[in-house]
Amino acid sequence: MRRRPGIGGLQNAAAARDQYRLLGENVAKLRTDVMTEQLSTFRSQLEDFARKHKNDIRKNPAFRAQFHEMCAKVGVDPLASNKGFWAELLGIGDFYYELGVQIVDICLATRPHNGGLISLEDLCRLLGQRRKGAREAISEDDCLRAISKLKVLGNGFEVISVGKKKLVRSVPTELNKDHNEILELAQGQGFVTVDEVQKRFSWSSGRATDALETLLEEGLAMIDDGHRDGRRRYWFPCVSNVSSYAGDTL
Protein backbone atom coordinates (compact mmCIF):
# COMPACT_ATOMS: atom_id res chain seq x y z
CA MET A 1 0.00 0.00 0.00
CA ARG A 2 1.48 3.38 -1.14
CA ARG A 3 2.08 6.01 1.51
CA ARG A 4 0.90 9.55 0.94
CA PRO A 5 3.67 12.17 1.07
CA GLY A 6 3.89 14.03 4.33
CA ILE A 7 3.71 17.78 4.86
CA GLY A 8 7.49 18.07 4.53
CA GLY A 9 7.44 16.30 1.17
CA LEU A 10 4.71 18.61 -0.18
CA GLN A 11 6.65 21.65 0.98
CA ASN A 12 9.81 20.39 -0.72
CA ALA A 13 7.89 19.81 -3.98
CA ALA A 14 6.38 23.30 -3.84
CA ALA A 15 9.81 24.80 -3.16
CA ALA A 16 11.25 22.90 -6.15
CA ARG A 17 8.47 24.21 -8.40
CA ASP A 18 9.16 27.77 -7.23
CA GLN A 19 12.85 27.32 -7.99
CA TYR A 20 12.07 26.02 -11.49
CA ARG A 21 9.70 28.94 -12.07
CA LEU A 22 12.28 31.49 -10.93
CA LEU A 23 14.92 29.81 -13.06
CA GLY A 24 12.61 29.98 -16.09
CA GLU A 25 11.88 33.66 -15.45
CA ASN A 26 15.59 34.43 -15.10
CA VAL A 27 16.40 32.63 -18.36
CA ALA A 28 13.58 34.45 -20.17
CA LYS A 29 14.76 37.82 -18.79
CA LEU A 30 18.33 37.03 -19.79
CA ARG A 31 17.23 36.23 -23.33
CA THR A 32 15.17 39.44 -23.48
CA ASP A 33 18.10 41.50 -22.19
CA VAL A 34 20.44 39.91 -24.74
CA MET A 35 17.99 40.53 -27.60
CA THR A 36 17.45 44.13 -26.46
CA GLU A 37 21.21 44.66 -26.34
CA GLN A 38 21.62 43.12 -29.80
CA LEU A 39 18.87 45.31 -31.27
CA SER A 40 20.44 48.38 -29.69
CA THR A 41 23.78 47.41 -31.27
CA PHE A 42 22.15 46.82 -34.65
CA ARG A 43 20.41 50.19 -34.52
CA SER A 44 23.66 51.92 -33.63
CA GLN A 45 25.39 50.17 -36.54
CA LEU A 46 22.48 51.16 -38.79
CA GLU A 47 22.91 54.81 -37.84
CA ASP A 48 26.65 54.60 -38.59
CA PHE A 49 25.84 52.94 -41.93
CA ALA A 50 23.33 55.68 -42.76
CA ARG A 51 25.83 58.43 -41.97
CA LYS A 52 28.47 56.80 -44.16
CA HIS A 53 26.16 56.08 -47.13
CA LYS A 54 23.59 58.89 -46.89
CA ASN A 55 24.30 60.13 -50.43
CA ASP A 56 23.77 56.64 -51.88
CA ILE A 57 20.55 56.24 -49.87
CA ARG A 58 19.23 59.54 -51.21
CA LYS A 59 20.21 59.08 -54.86
CA ASN A 60 20.14 55.32 -55.56
CA PRO A 61 16.63 53.72 -55.54
CA ALA A 62 17.94 50.13 -55.24
CA PHE A 63 20.28 51.08 -52.39
CA ARG A 64 17.41 52.96 -50.70
CA ALA A 65 15.14 49.88 -50.91
CA GLN A 66 17.82 47.69 -49.32
CA PHE A 67 18.28 50.27 -46.58
CA HIS A 68 14.53 50.15 -45.81
CA GLU A 69 14.73 46.35 -45.56
CA MET A 70 17.56 46.60 -43.03
CA CYS A 71 15.57 49.14 -41.02
CA ALA A 72 12.50 46.89 -40.95
CA LYS A 73 14.54 43.99 -39.54
CA VAL A 74 15.50 45.99 -36.43
CA GLY A 75 12.16 47.77 -36.01
CA VAL A 76 13.22 51.19 -37.30
CA ASP A 77 10.84 53.21 -39.47
CA PRO A 78 12.64 56.20 -41.05
CA LEU A 79 9.31 57.42 -42.43
CA ALA A 80 7.51 57.50 -39.09
CA SER A 81 8.17 61.19 -38.57
CA ASN A 82 9.67 64.21 -40.30
CA LYS A 83 11.46 65.05 -37.06
CA GLY A 84 14.36 63.43 -35.33
CA PHE A 85 17.58 61.67 -36.26
CA TRP A 86 16.54 60.04 -39.55
CA ALA A 87 14.84 63.11 -40.96
CA GLU A 88 17.79 65.35 -40.08
CA LEU A 89 20.38 62.91 -41.42
CA LEU A 90 18.70 61.70 -44.60
CA GLY A 91 15.71 63.92 -45.27
CA ILE A 92 13.82 60.72 -46.12
CA GLY A 93 10.57 61.90 -44.60
CA ASP A 94 10.59 65.03 -46.77
CA PHE A 95 11.44 62.98 -49.85
CA TYR A 96 8.46 60.66 -49.44
CA TYR A 97 6.17 63.52 -48.43
CA GLU A 98 7.07 65.24 -51.72
CA LEU A 99 6.46 62.01 -53.65
CA GLY A 100 3.10 61.59 -51.94
CA VAL A 101 1.96 65.09 -52.95
CA GLN A 102 3.01 64.47 -56.55
CA ILE A 103 1.26 61.09 -56.60
CA VAL A 104 -1.98 62.70 -55.40
CA ASP A 105 -1.66 65.35 -58.13
CA ILE A 106 -1.16 62.72 -60.85
CA CYS A 107 -4.05 60.58 -59.62
CA LEU A 108 -6.37 63.59 -59.59
CA ALA A 109 -5.22 64.73 -63.04
CA THR A 110 -5.72 61.29 -64.62
CA ARG A 111 -8.97 60.46 -62.82
CA PRO A 112 -11.23 61.74 -65.64
CA HIS A 113 -9.40 59.31 -67.96
CA ASN A 114 -9.11 56.22 -65.77
CA GLY A 115 -11.79 56.62 -63.11
CA GLY A 116 -9.28 56.70 -60.26
CA LEU A 117 -7.53 53.42 -61.08
CA ILE A 118 -4.05 53.67 -62.58
CA SER A 119 -1.39 51.02 -63.04
CA LEU A 120 1.63 51.36 -60.76
CA GLU A 121 3.82 51.21 -63.87
CA ASP A 122 2.07 54.20 -65.47
CA LEU A 123 2.08 56.13 -62.21
CA CYS A 124 5.83 55.67 -61.77
CA ARG A 125 6.44 56.66 -65.40
CA LEU A 126 4.42 59.86 -65.06
CA LEU A 127 6.07 60.58 -61.71
CA GLY A 128 9.49 60.15 -63.30
CA GLN A 129 8.58 62.59 -66.08
CA ARG A 130 7.42 65.15 -63.54
CA ARG A 131 10.64 64.77 -61.54
CA LYS A 132 13.12 64.99 -64.44
CA GLY A 133 14.95 67.84 -62.77
CA ALA A 134 15.08 66.17 -59.35
CA ARG A 135 18.34 64.84 -57.95
CA GLU A 136 16.89 61.56 -56.72
CA ALA A 137 15.84 58.78 -59.10
CA ILE A 138 12.73 56.89 -58.02
CA SER A 139 11.62 53.27 -58.17
CA GLU A 140 8.35 51.36 -57.77
CA ASP A 141 9.44 50.62 -54.20
CA ASP A 142 9.61 54.37 -53.53
CA CYS A 143 6.11 54.82 -54.99
CA LEU A 144 4.72 52.01 -52.85
CA ARG A 145 6.22 53.47 -49.67
CA ALA A 146 4.86 56.93 -50.46
CA ILE A 147 1.40 55.49 -51.21
CA SER A 148 1.42 53.60 -47.91
CA LYS A 149 1.73 56.95 -46.13
CA LEU A 150 -1.28 58.33 -48.03
CA LYS A 151 -3.64 55.98 -46.16
CA VAL A 152 -4.01 58.67 -43.51
CA LEU A 153 -6.14 60.53 -46.08
CA GLY A 154 -8.90 57.98 -45.48
CA ASN A 155 -10.64 55.61 -47.85
CA GLY A 156 -8.81 55.33 -51.15
CA PHE A 157 -5.14 55.50 -52.12
CA GLU A 158 -4.17 51.88 -51.91
CA VAL A 159 -2.46 49.33 -54.13
CA ILE A 160 -4.43 46.33 -55.37
CA SER A 161 -3.25 43.38 -57.43
CA VAL A 162 -5.23 42.33 -60.49
CA GLY A 163 -3.63 39.46 -62.35
CA LYS A 164 -0.01 40.37 -63.04
CA LYS A 165 -0.56 44.10 -62.61
CA LYS A 166 -0.50 46.32 -59.56
CA LEU A 167 -3.08 49.10 -59.68
CA VAL A 168 -3.23 52.23 -57.55
CA ARG A 169 -6.74 53.14 -56.48
CA SER A 170 -7.40 56.75 -55.50
CA VAL A 171 -11.18 56.58 -55.09
CA PRO A 172 -13.22 54.57 -52.55
CA THR A 173 -14.57 52.18 -55.19
CA GLU A 174 -15.09 48.63 -53.98
CA LEU A 175 -14.23 46.08 -56.65
CA ASN A 176 -15.76 42.63 -56.26
CA LYS A 177 -14.51 39.34 -57.69
CA ASP A 178 -16.39 39.80 -60.98
CA HIS A 179 -14.82 43.22 -61.53
CA ASN A 180 -11.32 41.93 -60.78
CA GLU A 181 -11.72 39.04 -63.21
CA ILE A 182 -12.85 41.40 -65.97
CA LEU A 183 -9.88 43.71 -65.34
CA GLU A 184 -7.53 40.74 -65.47
CA LEU A 185 -9.07 39.57 -68.76
CA ALA A 186 -8.73 43.07 -70.22
CA GLN A 187 -4.97 43.05 -69.64
CA GLY A 188 -4.58 40.99 -72.81
CA GLN A 189 -5.73 43.62 -75.32
CA GLY A 190 -6.90 46.54 -73.25
CA PHE A 191 -10.60 45.89 -73.78
CA VAL A 192 -13.29 43.19 -73.51
CA THR A 193 -16.72 42.55 -74.99
CA VAL A 194 -19.78 41.06 -73.32
CA ASP A 195 -19.38 37.92 -75.46
CA GLU A 196 -15.74 37.48 -74.42
CA VAL A 197 -16.61 37.82 -70.74
CA GLN A 198 -19.47 35.31 -71.09
CA LYS A 199 -17.32 32.79 -72.89
CA ARG A 200 -14.28 33.10 -70.60
CA PHE A 201 -16.13 32.86 -67.29
CA SER A 202 -19.29 30.95 -68.34
CA TRP A 203 -21.44 33.81 -67.11
CA SER A 204 -24.93 34.74 -68.22
CA SER A 205 -25.33 37.77 -70.46
CA GLY A 206 -26.99 39.63 -67.59
CA ARG A 207 -24.14 39.00 -65.17
CA ALA A 208 -21.49 40.07 -67.68
CA THR A 209 -23.39 43.20 -68.72
CA ASP A 210 -24.13 44.20 -65.13
CA ALA A 211 -20.47 43.95 -64.10
CA LEU A 212 -19.27 45.86 -67.17
CA GLU A 213 -21.88 48.59 -66.79
CA THR A 214 -20.94 49.02 -63.12
CA LEU A 215 -17.30 49.52 -64.12
CA LEU A 216 -18.47 51.99 -66.76
CA GLU A 217 -20.54 53.95 -64.24
CA GLU A 218 -17.56 54.10 -61.87
CA GLY A 219 -15.50 55.71 -64.63
CA LEU A 220 -13.09 52.77 -64.90
CA ALA A 221 -14.12 51.85 -68.46
CA MET A 222 -14.80 53.61 -71.74
CA ILE A 223 -17.07 52.32 -74.51
CA ASP A 224 -16.24 52.00 -78.20
CA ASP A 225 -19.16 51.25 -80.55
CA GLY A 226 -17.46 52.02 -83.86
CA HIS A 227 -16.87 48.50 -85.13
CA ARG A 228 -18.33 46.60 -88.11
CA ASP A 229 -19.22 43.56 -86.01
CA GLY A 230 -21.49 45.74 -83.90
CA ARG A 231 -19.91 44.55 -80.65
CA ARG A 232 -19.33 47.15 -77.98
CA ARG A 233 -15.79 47.28 -76.68
CA TYR A 234 -15.20 48.18 -73.04
CA TRP A 235 -11.76 49.78 -72.81
CA PHE A 236 -9.89 49.93 -69.49
CA PRO A 237 -7.19 52.65 -69.44
CA CYS A 238 -5.77 51.34 -66.15
CA VAL A 239 -4.63 48.08 -67.77
CA SER A 240 -4.27 49.16 -71.41
CA ASN A 241 -0.83 49.44 -72.95
CA VAL A 242 -2.07 52.09 -75.36
CA SER A 243 -3.16 54.60 -72.73
CA SER A 244 -1.85 58.15 -72.97
CA TYR A 245 -2.62 60.49 -70.12
CA ALA A 246 -3.19 63.91 -71.62
CA GLY A 247 -0.23 63.39 -73.91
CA ASP A 248 1.95 62.52 -70.92
CA THR A 249 2.36 66.19 -70.14
CA LEU A 250 1.14 66.08 -66.55
C-alpha positions as a printed Julia matrix, in Angstrom:
250×3 Matrix{Float64}:
   0.0    0.0     0.0
   1.48   3.38   -1.14
   2.08   6.01    1.51
   0.9    9.55    0.94
   3.67  12.17    1.07
   3.89  14.03    4.33
   3.71  17.78    4.86
   7.49  18.07    4.53
   7.44  16.3     1.17
   4.71  18.61   -0.18
   6.65  21.65    0.98
   9.81  20.39   -0.72
   7.89  19.81   -3.98
   6.38  23.3    -3.84
   9.81  24.8    -3.16
  11.25  22.9    -6.15
   8.47  24.21   -8.4
   9.16  27.77   -7.23
  12.85  27.32   -7.99
  12.07  26.02  -11.49
   9.7   28.94  -12.07
  12.28  31.49  -10.93
  14.92  29.81  -13.06
  12.61  29.98  -16.09
  11.88  33.66  -15.45
  15.59  34.43  -15.1
  16.4   32.63  -18.36
  13.58  34.45  -20.17
  14.76  37.82  -18.79
  18.33  37.03  -19.79
  17.23  36.23  -23.33
  15.17  39.44  -23.48
  18.1   41.5   -22.19
  20.44  39.91  -24.74
  17.99  40.53  -27.6
  17.45  44.13  -26.46
  21.21  44.66  -26.34
  21.62  43.12  -29.8
  18.87  45.31  -31.27
  20.44  48.38  -29.69
  23.78  47.41  -31.27
  22.15  46.82  -34.65
  20.41  50.19  -34.52
  23.66  51.92  -33.63
  25.39  50.17  -36.54
  22.48  51.16  -38.79
  22.91  54.81  -37.84
  26.65  54.6   -38.59
  25.84  52.94  -41.93
  23.33  55.68  -42.76
  25.83  58.43  -41.97
  28.47  56.8   -44.16
  26.16  56.08  -47.13
  23.59  58.89  -46.89
  24.3   60.13  -50.43
  23.77  56.64  -51.88
  20.55  56.24  -49.87
  19.23  59.54  -51.21
  20.21  59.08  -54.86
  20.14  55.32  -55.56
  16.63  53.72  -55.54
  17.94  50.13  -55.24
  20.28  51.08  -52.39
  17.41  52.96  -50.7
  15.14  49.88  -50.91
  17.82  47.69  -49.32
  18.28  50.27  -46.58
  14.53  50.15  -45.81
  14.73  46.35  -45.56
  17.56  46.6   -43.03
  15.57  49.14  -41.02
  12.5   46.89  -40.95
  14.54  43.99  -39.54
  15.5   45.99  -36.43
  12.16  47.77  -36.01
  13.22  51.19  -37.3
  10.84  53.21  -39.47
  12.64  56.2   -41.05
   9.31  57.42  -42.43
   7.51  57.5   -39.09
   8.17  61.19  -38.57
   9.67  64.21  -40.3
  11.46  65.05  -37.06
  14.36  63.43  -35.33
  17.58  61.67  -36.26
  16.54  60.04  -39.55
  14.84  63.11  -40.96
  17.79  65.35  -40.08
  20.38  62.91  -41.42
  18.7   61.7   -44.6
  15.71  63.92  -45.27
  13.82  60.72  -46.12
  10.57  61.9   -44.6
  10.59  65.03  -46.77
  11.44  62.98  -49.85
   8.46  60.66  -49.44
   6.17  63.52  -48.43
   7.07  65.24  -51.72
   6.46  62.01  -53.65
   3.1   61.59  -51.94
   1.96  65.09  -52.95
   3.01  64.47  -56.55
   1.26  61.09  -56.6
  -1.98  62.7   -55.4
  -1.66  65.35  -58.13
  -1.16  62.72  -60.85
  -4.05  60.58  -59.62
  -6.37  63.59  -59.59
  -5.22  64.73  -63.04
  -5.72  61.29  -64.62
  -8.97  60.46  -62.82
 -11.23  61.74  -65.64
  -9.4   59.31  -67.96
  -9.11  56.22  -65.77
 -11.79  56.62  -63.11
  -9.28  56.7   -60.26
  -7.53  53.42  -61.08
  -4.05  53.67  -62.58
  -1.39  51.02  -63.04
   1.63  51.36  -60.76
   3.82  51.21  -63.87
   2.07  54.2   -65.47
   2.08  56.13  -62.21
   5.83  55.67  -61.77
   6.44  56.66  -65.4
   4.42  59.86  -65.06
   6.07  60.58  -61.71
   9.49  60.15  -63.3
   8.58  62.59  -66.08
   7.42  65.15  -63.54
  10.64  64.77  -61.54
  13.12  64.99  -64.44
  14.95  67.84  -62.77
  15.08  66.17  -59.35
  18.34  64.84  -57.95
  16.89  61.56  -56.72
  15.84  58.78  -59.1
  12.73  56.89  -58.02
  11.62  53.27  -58.17
   8.35  51.36  -57.77
   9.44  50.62  -54.2
   9.61  54.37  -53.53
   6.11  54.82  -54.99
   4.72  52.01  -52.85
   6.22  53.47  -49.67
   4.86  56.93  -50.46
   1.4   55.49  -51.21
   1.42  53.6   -47.91
   1.73  56.95  -46.13
  -1.28  58.33  -48.03
  -3.64  55.98  -46.16
  -4.01  58.67  -43.51
  -6.14  60.53  -46.08
  -8.9   57.98  -45.48
 -10.64  55.61  -47.85
  -8.81  55.33  -51.15
  -5.14  55.5   -52.12
  -4.17  51.88  -51.91
  -2.46  49.33  -54.13
  -4.43  46.33  -55.37
  -3.25  43.38  -57.43
  -5.23  42.33  -60.49
  -3.63  39.46  -62.35
  -0.01  40.37  -63.04
  -0.56  44.1   -62.61
  -0.5   46.32  -59.56
  -3.08  49.1   -59.68
  -3.23  52.23  -57.55
  -6.74  53.14  -56.48
  -7.4   56.75  -55.5
 -11.18  56.58  -55.09
 -13.22  54.57  -52.55
 -14.57  52.18  -55.19
 -15.09  48.63  -53.98
 -14.23  46.08  -56.65
 -15.76  42.63  -56.26
 -14.51  39.34  -57.69
 -16.39  39.8   -60.98
 -14.82  43.22  -61.53
 -11.32  41.93  -60.78
 -11.72  39.04  -63.21
 -12.85  41.4   -65.97
  -9.88  43.71  -65.34
  -7.53  40.74  -65.47
  -9.07  39.57  -68.76
  -8.73  43.07  -70.22
  -4.97  43.05  -69.64
  -4.58  40.99  -72.81
  -5.73  43.62  -75.32
  -6.9   46.54  -73.25
 -10.6   45.89  -73.78
 -13.29  43.19  -73.51
 -16.72  42.55  -74.99
 -19.78  41.06  -73.32
 -19.38  37.92  -75.46
 -15.74  37.48  -74.42
 -16.61  37.82  -70.74
 -19.47  35.31  -71.09
 -17.32  32.79  -72.89
 -14.28  33.1   -70.6
 -16.13  32.86  -67.29
 -19.29  30.95  -68.34
 -21.44  33.81  -67.11
 -24.93  34.74  -68.22
 -25.33  37.77  -70.46
 -26.99  39.63  -67.59
 -24.14  39.0   -65.17
 -21.49  40.07  -67.68
 -23.39  43.2   -68.72
 -24.13  44.2   -65.13
 -20.47  43.95  -64.1
 -19.27  45.86  -67.17
 -21.88  48.59  -66.79
 -20.94  49.02  -63.12
 -17.3   49.52  -64.12
 -18.47  51.99  -66.76
 -20.54  53.95  -64.24
 -17.56  54.1   -61.87
 -15.5   55.71  -64.63
 -13.09  52.77  -64.9
 -14.12  51.85  -68.46
 -14.8   53.61  -71.74
 -17.07  52.32  -74.51
 -16.24  52.0   -78.2
 -19.16  51.25  -80.55
 -17.46  52.02  -83.86
 -16.87  48.5   -85.13
 -18.33  46.6   -88.11
 -19.22  43.56  -86.01
 -21.49  45.74  -83.9
 -19.91  44.55  -80.65
 -19.33  47.15  -77.98
 -15.79  47.28  -76.68
 -15.2   48.18  -73.04
 -11.76  49.78  -72.81
  -9.89  49.93  -69.49
  -7.19  52.65  -69.44
  -5.77  51.34  -66.15
  -4.63  48.08  -67.77
  -4.27  49.16  -71.41
  -0.83  49.44  -72.95
  -2.07  52.09  -75.36
  -3.16  54.6   -72.73
  -1.85  58.15  -72.97
  -2.62  60.49  -70.12
  -3.19  63.91  -71.62
  -0.23  63.39  -73.91
   1.95  62.52  -70.92
   2.36  66.19  -70.14
   1.14  66.08  -66.55
